[in-house]
Tab-separated table of C-alpha atoms and ligand atoms in Angstrom:
chain	number	residue	atom	x	y	z
I	957	MET	CA	38.057	3.485	-2.794
I	958	SER	CA	36.283	4.771	-5.903
I	959	ARG	CA	32.708	5.889	-6.569
I	960	LEU	CA	30.288	4.587	-9.193
I	961	TYR	CA	28.125	7.515	-10.304
I	962	PHE	CA	24.586	6.768	-11.483
I	963	PRO	CA	22.907	8.885	-14.222
I	964	LYS	CA	21.996	12.328	-12.866
I	965	ASP	CA	18.219	11.795	-13.097
I	966	PHE	CA	18.334	8.264	-11.648
I	967	ILE	CA	15.452	7.620	-9.239
I	968	TRP	CA	16.209	6.099	-5.826
I	969	GLY	CA	13.155	4.835	-4.025
I	970	SER	CA	11.639	2.295	-1.716
I	971	ALA	CA	8.496	0.190	-1.957
I	972	THR	CA	5.672	-1.258	0.126
I	973	ALA	CA	2.188	-2.712	-0.402
I	974	ALA	CA	-1.134	-1.858	1.221
I	975	TYR	CA	-1.980	-5.164	2.883
I	976	GLN	CA	1.556	-5.575	4.162
I	977	ILE	CA	1.797	-2.268	6.064
I	978	GLU	CA	-1.539	-0.427	6.445
I	979	GLY	CA	-3.519	-2.383	9.048
I	980	ALA	CA	-6.893	-0.722	9.797
I	981	TYR	CA	-8.361	-3.748	8.019
I	982	GLN	CA	-11.972	-2.874	8.870
I	983	GLU	CA	-11.673	0.883	9.288
I	984	ASP	CA	-13.367	3.803	7.529
I	985	GLY	CA	-15.522	1.698	5.256
I	986	LYS	CA	-12.849	-0.662	3.912
I	987	GLY	CA	-14.282	-3.932	2.564
I	988	GLU	CA	-12.841	-7.394	3.243
I	989	SER	CA	-9.972	-8.528	1.005
I	990	ILE	CA	-8.984	-12.083	0.092
I	991	TRP	CA	-5.890	-11.621	2.274
I	992	ASP	CA	-8.073	-10.627	5.237
I	993	ARG	CA	-9.998	-13.855	4.670
I	994	PHE	CA	-6.880	-15.960	4.024
I	995	SER	CA	-4.885	-14.664	7.009
I	996	HIS	CA	-7.891	-15.248	9.295
I	997	THR	CA	-8.066	-18.853	8.083
I	998	PRO	CA	-6.231	-21.070	10.593
I	999	GLY	CA	-3.032	-22.643	9.293
I	1000	LYS	CA	-2.515	-20.339	6.294
I	1001	VAL	CA	-0.069	-17.819	7.782
I	1002	ALA	CA	2.875	-18.413	10.128
I	1003	ASN	CA	2.068	-17.936	13.821
I	1004	GLY	CA	-1.538	-17.094	12.875
I	1005	ASP	CA	-0.356	-13.577	11.869
I	1006	THR	CA	-2.795	-11.290	10.049
I	1007	GLY	CA	-2.673	-7.851	8.418
I	1008	ASP	CA	-5.292	-6.496	10.861
I	1009	VAL	CA	-2.782	-4.001	12.342
I	1010	ALA	CA	0.451	-4.685	10.381
I	1011	CYS	CA	2.659	-1.551	10.691
I	1012	ASP	CA	-0.382	0.648	11.431
I	1013	HIS	CA	0.652	2.769	8.470
I	1014	TYR	CA	-2.973	3.795	7.948
I	1015	HIS	CA	-2.734	5.902	11.126
I	1016	ARG	CA	1.006	6.681	10.935
I	1017	TYR	CA	1.499	7.618	7.300
I	1018	LYS	CA	2.647	11.165	8.158
I	1019	GLU	CA	5.387	9.764	10.423
I	1020	ASP	CA	6.334	7.331	7.673
I	1021	VAL	CA	6.649	10.073	5.059
I	1022	GLU	CA	8.937	11.855	7.539
I	1023	LEU	CA	11.097	8.694	7.590
I	1024	MET	CA	11.192	8.681	3.765
I	1025	LYS	CA	12.262	12.332	3.867
I	1026	GLU	CA	14.995	11.549	6.381
I	1027	ILE	CA	16.296	8.764	4.128
I	1028	GLY	CA	16.070	11.198	1.211
I	1029	LEU	CA	13.955	9.073	-1.147
I	1030	ASP	CA	13.284	10.522	-4.590
I	1031	SER	CA	10.213	8.309	-4.946
I	1032	TYR	CA	7.942	5.979	-2.985
I	1033	ARG	CA	6.152	3.007	-4.550
I	1034	PHE	CA	3.015	1.927	-2.713
I	1035	SER	CA	-0.175	0.079	-3.589
I	1036	ILE	CA	-3.760	1.206	-3.244
I	1037	SER	CA	-6.127	-1.222	-1.542
I	1038	TRP	CA	-8.977	-1.970	-3.953
I	1039	PRO	CA	-11.422	-2.813	-1.103
I	1040	ARG	CA	-10.672	0.560	0.540
I	1041	ILE	CA	-11.864	2.290	-2.634
I	1042	LEU	CA	-14.633	-0.126	-3.656
I	1043	PRO	CA	-15.586	-2.217	-0.588
I	1044	LYS	CA	-17.509	-4.658	-2.767
I	1045	GLY	CA	-15.008	-4.408	-5.608
I	1046	LYS	CA	-17.549	-2.501	-7.742
I	1047	GLY	CA	-20.473	-0.159	-7.287
I	1048	GLU	CA	-20.365	2.309	-4.428
I	1049	ILE	CA	-17.120	4.220	-3.909
I	1050	ASN	CA	-15.821	4.652	-0.341
I	1051	GLN	CA	-14.835	8.333	-0.106
I	1052	GLN	CA	-12.857	7.730	3.096
I	1053	GLY	CA	-10.647	5.335	1.139
I	1054	LEU	CA	-9.926	7.985	-1.481
I	1055	ASP	CA	-9.321	10.515	1.305
I	1056	PHE	CA	-6.645	8.331	2.919
I	1057	TYR	CA	-4.632	8.061	-0.292
I	1058	ARG	CA	-5.148	11.759	-1.030
I	1059	GLY	CA	-3.647	12.518	2.371
I	1060	LEU	CA	-0.694	10.192	1.776
I	1061	ILE	CA	-0.019	11.602	-1.702
I	1062	ASN	CA	-0.236	15.176	-0.387
I	1063	GLU	CA	2.375	14.386	2.289
I	1064	LEU	CA	4.630	12.825	-0.359
I	1065	LEU	CA	4.330	15.823	-2.674
I	1066	LYS	CA	5.049	18.212	0.223
I	1067	ALA	CA	8.179	16.167	0.919
I	1068	GLY	CA	9.232	16.282	-2.740
I	1069	ILE	CA	8.809	12.507	-3.088
I	1070	LYS	CA	7.335	11.144	-6.348
I	1071	PRO	CA	4.329	8.857	-5.745
I	1072	VAL	CA	4.322	5.641	-7.800
I	1073	VAL	CA	1.102	3.675	-7.418
I	1074	THR	CA	0.557	-0.049	-7.835
I	1075	LEU	CA	-3.119	-0.615	-8.620
I	1076	TYR	CA	-3.139	-4.275	-7.592
I	1077	HIS	CA	-0.799	-5.836	-5.052
I	1078	TRP	CA	-2.782	-9.004	-4.250
I	1079	ASP	CA	-5.615	-7.730	-1.977
I	1080	LEU	CA	-8.674	-8.463	-4.130
I	1081	PRO	CA	-12.054	-7.500	-2.612
I	1082	GLN	CA	-13.472	-10.710	-1.152
I	1083	ALA	CA	-16.867	-9.912	-2.712
I	1084	LEU	CA	-15.319	-10.332	-6.175
I	1085	GLN	CA	-13.647	-13.578	-5.128
I	1086	GLU	CA	-17.108	-14.849	-4.313
I	1087	GLU	CA	-17.982	-14.271	-7.979
I	1088	GLY	CA	-14.945	-16.312	-9.087
I	1089	GLY	CA	-12.239	-13.700	-8.631
I	1090	TRP	CA	-9.453	-13.564	-11.231
I	1091	ALA	CA	-10.588	-16.934	-12.648
I	1092	ASN	CA	-13.804	-15.269	-13.882
I	1093	ARG	CA	-13.159	-13.163	-16.996
I	1094	GLU	CA	-15.844	-10.696	-15.774
I	1095	ILE	CA	-13.203	-9.423	-13.303
I	1096	VAL	CA	-11.473	-7.603	-16.144
I	1097	LYS	CA	-14.203	-4.964	-16.417
I	1098	HIS	CA	-14.262	-4.510	-12.613
I	1099	PHE	CA	-10.478	-3.963	-12.601
I	1100	VAL	CA	-10.726	-1.394	-15.406
I	1101	ASN	CA	-13.560	0.366	-13.540
I	1102	TYR	CA	-11.422	0.479	-10.374
I	1103	ALA	CA	-8.403	1.720	-12.348
I	1104	GLU	CA	-10.456	4.437	-14.068
I	1105	ILE	CA	-11.695	5.755	-10.705
I	1106	LEU	CA	-8.069	6.108	-9.554
I	1107	PHE	CA	-6.850	7.573	-12.858
I	1108	ASN	CA	-9.557	10.250	-12.606
I	1109	GLU	CA	-8.978	10.875	-8.894
I	1110	PHE	CA	-5.168	10.942	-8.812
I	1111	GLY	CA	-4.125	11.178	-12.468
I	1112	ASP	CA	-2.742	14.688	-11.946
I	1113	VAL	CA	-0.512	13.856	-8.946
I	1114	VAL	CA	0.761	10.301	-9.455
I	1115	SER	CA	4.059	10.080	-11.372
I	1116	GLN	CA	3.713	6.505	-12.578
I	1117	TRP	CA	1.066	3.792	-12.464
I	1118	ILE	CA	1.781	0.081	-12.184
I	1119	THR	CA	-1.233	-2.036	-13.143
I	1120	HIS	CA	-0.208	-5.312	-11.490
I	1121	ASN	CA	2.445	-6.490	-9.075
I	1122	GLU	CA	3.777	-9.949	-10.022
I	1123	PRO	CA	0.888	-11.572	-11.909
I	1124	PHE	CA	2.956	-14.774	-11.756
I	1125	VAL	CA	2.585	-14.929	-7.964
I	1126	VAL	CA	-1.123	-13.996	-8.060
I	1127	ALA	CA	-1.773	-16.780	-10.579
I	1128	PHE	CA	0.565	-19.594	-9.518
I	1129	ASN	CA	0.946	-19.041	-5.768
I	1130	GLY	CA	-2.672	-17.926	-5.325
I	1131	HIS	CA	-4.291	-20.494	-7.640
I	1132	GLY	CA	-1.628	-23.180	-8.328
I	1133	SER	CA	0.309	-24.053	-5.158
I	1134	GLY	CA	-2.361	-22.349	-3.031
I	1135	ASP	CA	0.122	-20.921	-0.505
I	1136	HIS	CA	-1.203	-17.422	-1.204
I	1137	ALA	CA	-4.765	-16.072	-1.150
I	1138	PRO	CA	-7.300	-17.241	-2.258
I	1139	GLY	CA	-5.578	-20.626	-1.691
I	1140	ILE	CA	-6.778	-22.456	-4.825
I	1141	LYS	CA	-4.747	-25.487	-5.983
I	1142	ASP	CA	-5.554	-25.963	-9.657
I	1143	GLN	CA	-3.037	-25.420	-12.513
I	1144	GLN	CA	-5.838	-24.999	-15.042
I	1145	VAL	CA	-7.354	-22.182	-12.957
I	1146	ALA	CA	-3.891	-20.664	-12.443
I	1147	LEU	CA	-3.330	-20.453	-16.206
I	1148	GLN	CA	-6.724	-18.813	-16.733
I	1149	VAL	CA	-6.009	-16.355	-13.917
I	1150	ALA	CA	-2.664	-15.445	-15.523
I	1151	HIS	CA	-4.454	-14.751	-18.794
I	1152	ASN	CA	-7.218	-12.692	-17.180
I	1153	LEU	CA	-4.635	-10.659	-15.225
I	1154	LEU	CA	-2.741	-9.885	-18.435
I	1155	LEU	CA	-5.976	-8.982	-20.218
I	1156	SER	CA	-7.027	-6.694	-17.355
I	1157	HIS	CA	-3.598	-5.030	-17.585
I	1158	GLY	CA	-3.957	-4.395	-21.310
I	1159	LEU	CA	-7.457	-2.967	-20.986
I	1160	ALA	CA	-6.421	-0.741	-18.069
I	1161	VAL	CA	-3.562	0.637	-20.190
I	1162	LYS	CA	-6.041	1.232	-23.036
I	1163	LYS	CA	-8.360	3.125	-20.669
I	1164	PHE	CA	-5.374	5.138	-19.380
I	1165	ARG	CA	-4.496	6.172	-22.941
I	1166	GLU	CA	-8.114	7.186	-23.647
I	1167	LEU	CA	-7.995	9.535	-20.633
I	1168	LYS	CA	-4.946	11.263	-22.130
I	1169	LEU	CA	-3.155	11.603	-18.801
I	1170	ASP	CA	0.411	12.832	-18.926
I	1171	ASN	CA	2.037	10.420	-16.509
I	1172	GLU	CA	3.243	6.911	-17.279
I	1173	ILE	CA	1.925	3.386	-16.964
I	1174	GLY	CA	3.597	-0.008	-16.794
I	1175	ILE	CA	3.515	-3.372	-15.057
I	1176	THR	CA	5.773	-5.075	-12.506
I	1177	LEU	CA	6.913	-8.678	-13.025
I	1178	ASN	CA	8.917	-10.928	-10.721
I	1179	LEU	CA	11.726	-12.083	-12.967
I	1180	ILE	CA	14.686	-14.399	-12.540
I	1181	SER	CA	17.837	-15.308	-14.363
I	1182	SER	CA	17.795	-19.054	-14.985
I	1183	TYR	CA	20.993	-21.146	-15.278
I	1184	PRO	CA	21.685	-24.843	-15.989
I	1185	ILE	CA	23.953	-26.687	-13.551
I	1186	SER	CA	25.944	-28.087	-16.490
I	1187	ASP	CA	26.328	-27.421	-20.185
I	1188	ASN	CA	24.582	-30.649	-21.176
I	1189	VAL	CA	21.631	-30.191	-23.485
I	1190	GLU	CA	18.941	-31.489	-21.087
I	1191	ASP	CA	20.041	-29.208	-18.254
I	1192	ASN	CA	20.058	-26.285	-20.691
I	1193	LYS	CA	16.529	-27.127	-21.856
I	1194	ALA	CA	15.409	-27.368	-18.233
I	1195	ALA	CA	16.824	-23.902	-17.510
I	1196	LYS	CA	14.979	-22.505	-20.545
I	1197	ARG	CA	11.700	-24.092	-19.373
I	1198	MET	CA	12.185	-22.491	-15.952
I	1199	GLU	CA	12.764	-19.120	-17.588
I	1200	ASP	CA	9.653	-19.573	-19.739
I	1201	TYR	CA	7.600	-20.625	-16.709
I	1202	ILE	CA	8.414	-17.545	-14.644
I	1203	ASN	CA	9.539	-14.873	-17.116
I	1204	GLY	CA	8.344	-15.850	-20.604
I	1205	TRP	CA	4.749	-16.564	-19.652
I	1206	PHE	CA	4.332	-12.829	-19.043
I	1207	LEU	CA	7.082	-11.128	-21.072
I	1208	GLU	CA	6.125	-12.856	-24.352
I	1209	PRO	CA	2.430	-11.771	-24.265
I	1210	LEU	CA	3.291	-8.235	-23.080
I	1211	PHE	CA	5.977	-7.546	-25.673
I	1212	LYS	CA	5.325	-10.115	-28.444
I	1213	GLY	CA	1.590	-10.844	-28.180
I	1214	ARG	CA	2.037	-14.615	-27.770
I	1215	TYR	CA	2.631	-17.288	-25.133
I	1216	PRO	CA	6.062	-19.014	-25.232
I	1217	GLU	CA	5.798	-22.093	-27.496
I	1218	ARG	CA	8.256	-24.256	-25.572
I	1219	ILE	CA	6.112	-24.300	-22.508
I	1220	VAL	CA	2.727	-24.074	-24.271
I	1221	GLU	CA	3.355	-27.593	-25.519
I	1222	PHE	CA	4.244	-28.626	-21.966
I	1223	TYR	CA	0.899	-27.365	-20.725
I	1224	GLY	CA	-0.859	-29.149	-23.628
I	1225	GLU	CA	-4.569	-29.653	-22.873
I	1226	LYS	CA	-4.465	-27.149	-20.010
I	1227	PHE	CA	-3.454	-24.485	-22.507
I	1228	ASN	CA	-5.964	-25.590	-25.166
I	1229	ASN	CA	-8.777	-25.377	-22.562
I	1230	LEU	CA	-8.049	-21.723	-21.806
I	1231	ASP	CA	-10.673	-19.061	-22.590
I	1232	ILE	CA	-8.518	-16.877	-24.891
I	1233	ARG	CA	-10.584	-14.796	-27.296
I	1234	GLU	CA	-9.631	-13.482	-30.702
I	1235	ASP	CA	-8.494	-9.970	-29.727
I	1236	ASP	CA	-7.018	-10.864	-26.335
I	1237	MET	CA	-3.336	-11.141	-27.274
I	1238	GLY	CA	-3.476	-7.848	-29.161
I	1239	LEU	CA	-5.084	-6.138	-26.175
I	1240	ILE	CA	-2.505	-7.584	-23.740
I	1241	LYS	CA	0.271	-6.174	-25.915
I	1242	GLU	CA	-1.005	-2.572	-25.528
I	1243	GLU	CA	2.171	-0.471	-25.440
I	1244	ILE	CA	3.484	0.414	-21.966
I	1245	ASP	CA	5.821	3.247	-20.944
I	1246	PHE	CA	8.126	1.196	-18.706
I	1247	LEU	CA	8.652	-2.280	-17.271
I	1248	GLY	CA	8.963	-2.827	-13.517
I	1249	ILE	CA	11.236	-5.670	-12.434
I	1250	ASN	CA	11.199	-7.390	-9.060
I	1251	TYR	CA	14.472	-9.312	-8.769
I	1252	TYR	CA	15.440	-11.295	-5.680
I	1253	SER	CA	17.447	-14.298	-6.761
I	1254	ARG	CA	18.386	-16.592	-9.598
I	1255	SER	CA	17.240	-20.070	-10.520
I	1256	LEU	CA	19.864	-22.840	-10.894
I	1257	VAL	CA	18.441	-26.097	-12.265
I	1258	ARG	CA	19.179	-29.547	-13.618
I	1259	TYR	CA	17.019	-31.854	-15.755
I	1260	ASN	CA	15.281	-34.569	-13.755
I	1261	LYS	CA	13.112	-36.948	-15.782
I	1262	ASP	CA	11.207	-37.926	-12.618
I	1263	SER	CA	10.410	-34.343	-11.612
I	1264	LYS	CA	6.721	-33.587	-12.014
I	1265	PHE	CA	7.624	-29.884	-12.214
I	1266	LEU	CA	8.553	-29.331	-15.868
I	1267	GLY	CA	11.196	-32.099	-15.508
I	1268	ILE	CA	13.153	-29.556	-13.478
I	1269	GLU	CA	15.034	-29.943	-10.216
I	1270	GLY	CA	16.344	-26.874	-8.364
I	1271	VAL	CA	19.992	-26.803	-7.232
I	1272	LYS	CA	21.365	-24.924	-4.209
I	1273	PRO	CA	25.132	-24.430	-4.347
I	1274	GLN	CA	26.799	-25.167	-1.014
I	1275	ASP	CA	29.245	-22.270	-1.355
I	1276	SER	CA	26.565	-19.611	-1.923
I	1277	GLN	CA	25.138	-17.294	0.729
I	1278	TYR	CA	21.399	-17.284	1.430
I	1279	THR	CA	18.933	-14.808	2.914
I	1280	ALA	CA	16.507	-15.525	5.763
I	1281	MET	CA	14.024	-16.601	3.031
I	1282	ASP	CA	16.606	-19.208	2.004
I	1283	TRP	CA	16.982	-17.399	-1.341
I	1284	GLU	CA	20.440	-17.599	-2.876
I	1285	ILE	CA	22.263	-14.254	-2.986
I	1286	TYR	CA	23.264	-13.904	-6.641
I	1287	PRO	CA	23.757	-10.279	-7.757
I	1288	LYS	CA	25.105	-11.264	-11.188
I	1289	GLY	CA	21.628	-12.603	-11.963
I	1290	LEU	CA	20.310	-9.033	-11.901
I	1291	TYR	CA	22.926	-7.905	-14.421
I	1292	ASP	CA	22.250	-10.917	-16.683
I	1293	LEU	CA	18.492	-10.317	-16.464
I	1294	LEU	CA	18.763	-6.620	-17.375
I	1295	ILE	CA	21.011	-7.378	-20.361
I	1296	LYS	CA	18.654	-10.129	-21.553
I	1297	LEU	CA	15.558	-7.907	-21.245
I	1298	ASN	CA	17.312	-5.191	-23.225
I	1299	GLN	CA	18.456	-7.602	-25.931
I	1300	GLU	CA	15.374	-9.839	-26.239
I	1301	TYR	CA	12.339	-7.844	-25.110
I	1302	THR	CA	12.412	-4.089	-24.805
I	1303	GLN	CA	14.471	-0.918	-24.928
I	1304	LYS	CA	11.753	0.870	-22.940
I	1305	PRO	CA	12.756	2.359	-19.576
I	1306	LEU	CA	13.220	-0.276	-16.872
I	1307	TYR	CA	12.805	0.173	-13.119
I	1308	ILE	CA	13.862	-2.216	-10.403
I	1309	THR	CA	10.549	-1.910	-8.578
I	1310	GLU	CA	11.691	-4.357	-5.881
I	1311	ASN	CA	15.015	-5.723	-4.734
I	1312	GLY	CA	16.031	-6.460	-1.173
I	1313	ALA	CA	16.557	-9.215	1.343
I	1314	ALA	CA	15.229	-10.618	4.589
I	1315	PHE	CA	17.709	-11.141	7.401
I	1316	ASP	CA	17.211	-11.889	11.091
I	1317	ASP	CA	17.578	-8.310	12.262
I	1318	LYS	CA	17.768	-7.555	15.984
I	1319	ILE	CA	17.767	-4.345	18.020
I	1320	SER	CA	21.303	-4.008	19.462
I	1321	GLU	CA	22.183	-3.089	23.037
I	1322	GLY	CA	22.722	0.482	21.887
I	1323	GLY	CA	19.271	0.609	20.298
I	1324	GLY	CA	20.410	0.526	16.662
I	1325	VAL	CA	19.870	-2.240	14.093
I	1326	HIS	CA	23.150	-3.220	12.472
I	1327	ASP	CA	22.153	-4.974	9.257
I	1328	GLN	CA	25.502	-5.157	7.453
I	1329	ASP	CA	24.253	-8.265	5.581
I	1330	ARG	CA	21.506	-6.181	3.971
I	1331	ILE	CA	23.994	-3.415	3.104
I	1332	ASP	CA	26.264	-6.002	1.470
I	1333	TYR	CA	23.306	-7.487	-0.448
I	1334	LEU	CA	22.125	-4.104	-1.721
I	1335	LYS	CA	25.635	-2.879	-2.558
I	1336	ALA	CA	26.322	-5.946	-4.708
I	1337	HIS	CA	22.993	-5.576	-6.533
I	1338	PHE	CA	23.483	-1.836	-7.051
I	1339	GLN	CA	26.834	-2.693	-8.652
I	1340	SER	CA	25.095	-5.115	-11.028
I	1341	ALA	CA	22.591	-2.409	-11.936
I	1342	TYR	CA	25.410	0.075	-12.504
I	1343	LYS	CA	27.223	-2.344	-14.839
I	1344	ALA	CA	24.057	-2.880	-16.894
I	1345	ILE	CA	23.516	0.887	-17.205
I	1346	GLN	CA	27.107	1.300	-18.359
I	1347	GLU	CA	26.392	-1.293	-21.075
I	1348	GLY	CA	23.395	0.637	-22.392
I	1349	VAL	CA	20.419	-0.713	-20.451
I	1350	ALA	CA	17.792	1.999	-19.906
I	1351	LEU	CA	17.529	1.394	-16.173
I	1352	LYS	CA	15.959	4.574	-14.732
I	1353	GLY	CA	15.321	3.795	-11.107
I	1354	TYR	CA	15.640	1.400	-8.169
I	1355	TYR	CA	13.147	0.758	-5.364
I	1356	VAL	CA	14.484	-1.106	-2.339
I	1357	TRP	CA	12.088	-3.669	-0.893
I	1358	SER	CA	11.088	-2.639	1.620
I	1359	LEU	CA	10.800	0.748	3.300
I	1360	MET	CA	9.865	-1.072	6.510
I	1361	ASP	CA	9.547	-4.579	7.927
I	1362	ASN	CA	6.031	-5.758	7.131
I	1363	PHE	CA	3.568	-8.639	6.760
I	1364	GLU	CA	5.477	-11.091	4.560
I	1365	TRP	CA	2.426	-12.969	3.264
I	1366	ALA	CA	2.399	-16.634	4.379
I	1367	TYR	CA	5.476	-15.962	6.539
I	1368	GLY	CA	3.623	-13.301	8.520
I	1369	TYR	CA	5.933	-11.025	10.527
I	1370	SER	CA	8.659	-13.657	10.835
I	1371	LYS	CA	10.658	-12.227	7.914
I	1372	ARG	CA	12.115	-8.725	7.962
I	1373	PHE	CA	12.832	-7.042	4.578
I	1374	GLY	CA	12.784	-3.444	5.771
I	1375	ILE	CA	15.466	-0.788	5.890
I	1376	THR	CA	13.350	0.417	8.814
I	1377	TYR	CA	12.871	-1.952	11.747
I	1378	ILE	CA	9.316	-2.332	13.069
I	1379	ASP	CA	9.227	-3.172	16.768
I	1380	TYR	CA	5.997	-5.180	16.834
I	1381	GLU	CA	6.375	-5.764	20.589
I	1382	ASN	CA	6.603	-2.041	21.208
I	1383	ASN	CA	3.694	-0.346	19.488
I	1384	GLN	CA	5.155	-0.762	15.982
I	1385	ARG	CA	7.981	1.647	16.884
I	1386	ARG	CA	10.060	2.546	13.807
I	1387	ILE	CA	13.906	2.309	13.968
I	1388	LEU	CA	15.976	3.210	10.902
I	1389	LYS	CA	18.432	0.348	10.351
I	1390	ASP	CA	22.071	0.955	9.396
I	1391	SER	CA	21.022	0.123	5.813
I	1392	ALA	CA	18.706	3.157	5.796
I	1393	TYR	CA	21.568	5.487	6.732
I	1394	TRP	CA	23.823	3.772	4.188
I	1395	TYR	CA	21.111	4.177	1.504
I	1396	LYS	CA	20.699	7.857	2.444
I	1397	ASN	CA	24.368	8.403	1.624
I	1398	ILE	CA	24.004	6.644	-1.757
I	1399	ILE	CA	21.012	8.834	-2.617
I	1400	VAL	CA	22.582	12.113	-1.571
I	1401	ASN	CA	25.727	11.344	-3.599
I	1402	ASN	CA	23.866	9.463	-6.355
I	1403	SER	CA	26.844	7.143	-6.261
I	1404	LEU	CA	28.140	3.976	-4.702
I	1405	GLU	CA	31.502	3.722	-2.949
I	1406	VAL	CA	33.337	0.525	-4.006
N	2893	LIG	N1	13.683	-18.208	-4.671
N	2893	LIG	N2	13.086	-17.256	-4.869
N	2893	LIG	N3	12.280	-16.495	-5.070
N	2893	LIG	C1	12.110	-15.133	-5.339
N	2893	LIG	C2	10.682	-14.747	-4.904
N	2893	LIG	C3	9.806	-14.437	-6.017
N	2893	LIG	C4	8.383	-14.319	-5.619
N	2893	LIG	N4	8.113	-13.370	-4.496
N	2893	LIG	C5	8.298	-12.088	-4.604
N	2893	LIG	O1	8.844	-11.615	-5.555
N	2893	LIG	C6	7.753	-11.167	-3.512
N	2893	LIG	C7	7.532	-9.807	-3.899
N	2893	LIG	C8	6.238	-9.113	-3.490
N	2893	LIG	O2	5.916	-8.078	-4.407
N	2893	LIG	C9	6.318	-8.494	-2.083
N	2893	LIG	O3	5.013	-8.168	-1.656
N	2893	LIG	C10	7.013	-9.465	-1.131
N	2893	LIG	O4	6.962	-8.968	0.196
N	2893	LIG	C11	8.458	-9.605	-1.607
N	2893	LIG	C12	9.292	-10.462	-0.639
N	2893	LIG	O5	8.834	-11.797	-0.691
N	2893	LIG	C13	8.540	-10.154	-2.992
């Protein structure tokens, strides 16, 4: 056996999001979010699950920081719930909301764990949705106002800020397919939402720079590696369109100040109808300090002239392994993605802000949770990250999704991504899975045994 040593200042972390773990959905002045509304709408979430209680992190955050300490995390990525801070999305600030996050951050600092804050992880105040939400360009100033409140409140204790988590999913799942809140099914709206999200990101970064804070700011994108099933030209073009649809639509504006041509022409009238103003692309391209990458799986496609989706048909190899989300396990895709980002987009520091897998974890007779499949998944992806670092990619940290099992959006509690098991039938009891103990060993040695 040999060991792969990561750079000495490499950051090992884990990640969560407010709506997925906090619960206390109506407590201490918190306003309603679009996910409160969506999850309470019959038929939207598996088994009628909601985030009303979730992992009850709101009341158990001290216990959870103890868990992070036991695992030995260098850093913890979490999101702040906008409706906890501004119940109506604007106007009056809810001091109890600020107090909760102050308490959490204080516990993290006491434990020597770097706080990394995601400003927006999908839980928009419902009051703003009622004014059009992300489809209404007015939202941009409300987001910047919300961000400025947090920059001023926590700017001296937060290590890094992430403006948005996965604008692709907010735009296209929330406003295109409609399987996420607010459940809109309109491609034209989805494209406008994507633009307004990017614009809000750029203006929040601009505000951050004006405040002259000495921490860092970036954005997190869900990115794939896209492959054609054959080397024929149409399959290759289909793979490129898929990459433009998920990756390019956000990477090109952020790093090159433009939308990707190939797919702009595909959108045609829907793109021409967008409200994009003269300075927008320059504002979106405001320089960031790092890029966050959420990688879960690859995309393998063939050209299909009858497919209404970009003329693309997905392919699922029989001989691959799949997670409980039915996502192909393809660690090489992470390596290929990191190399491509380094070569085609940025040499800025990169962080894997999410990578992990759902498996059907069970509590064993002996009381432990033996999730060897998750260990194997993470080990293979850590090896891909290591290889990319060895080849010069400025990968500075890795956050495992997730610290604990949680509310998996439209799947509710039916999918478990955590390295900590949550026993929902037993008062949300926490049980560190074997993967947590395995991860602890990686962190303490800053190396991977292969
Ligand atoms: N095939 N395939 N697809 C890969 C999936 C890409 C889109 N979903 C995500 O990335 C979400 C991200 C989210 O931040 C987190 O809140 C979610 O809990 C995790 C797990 O779902 C991931």
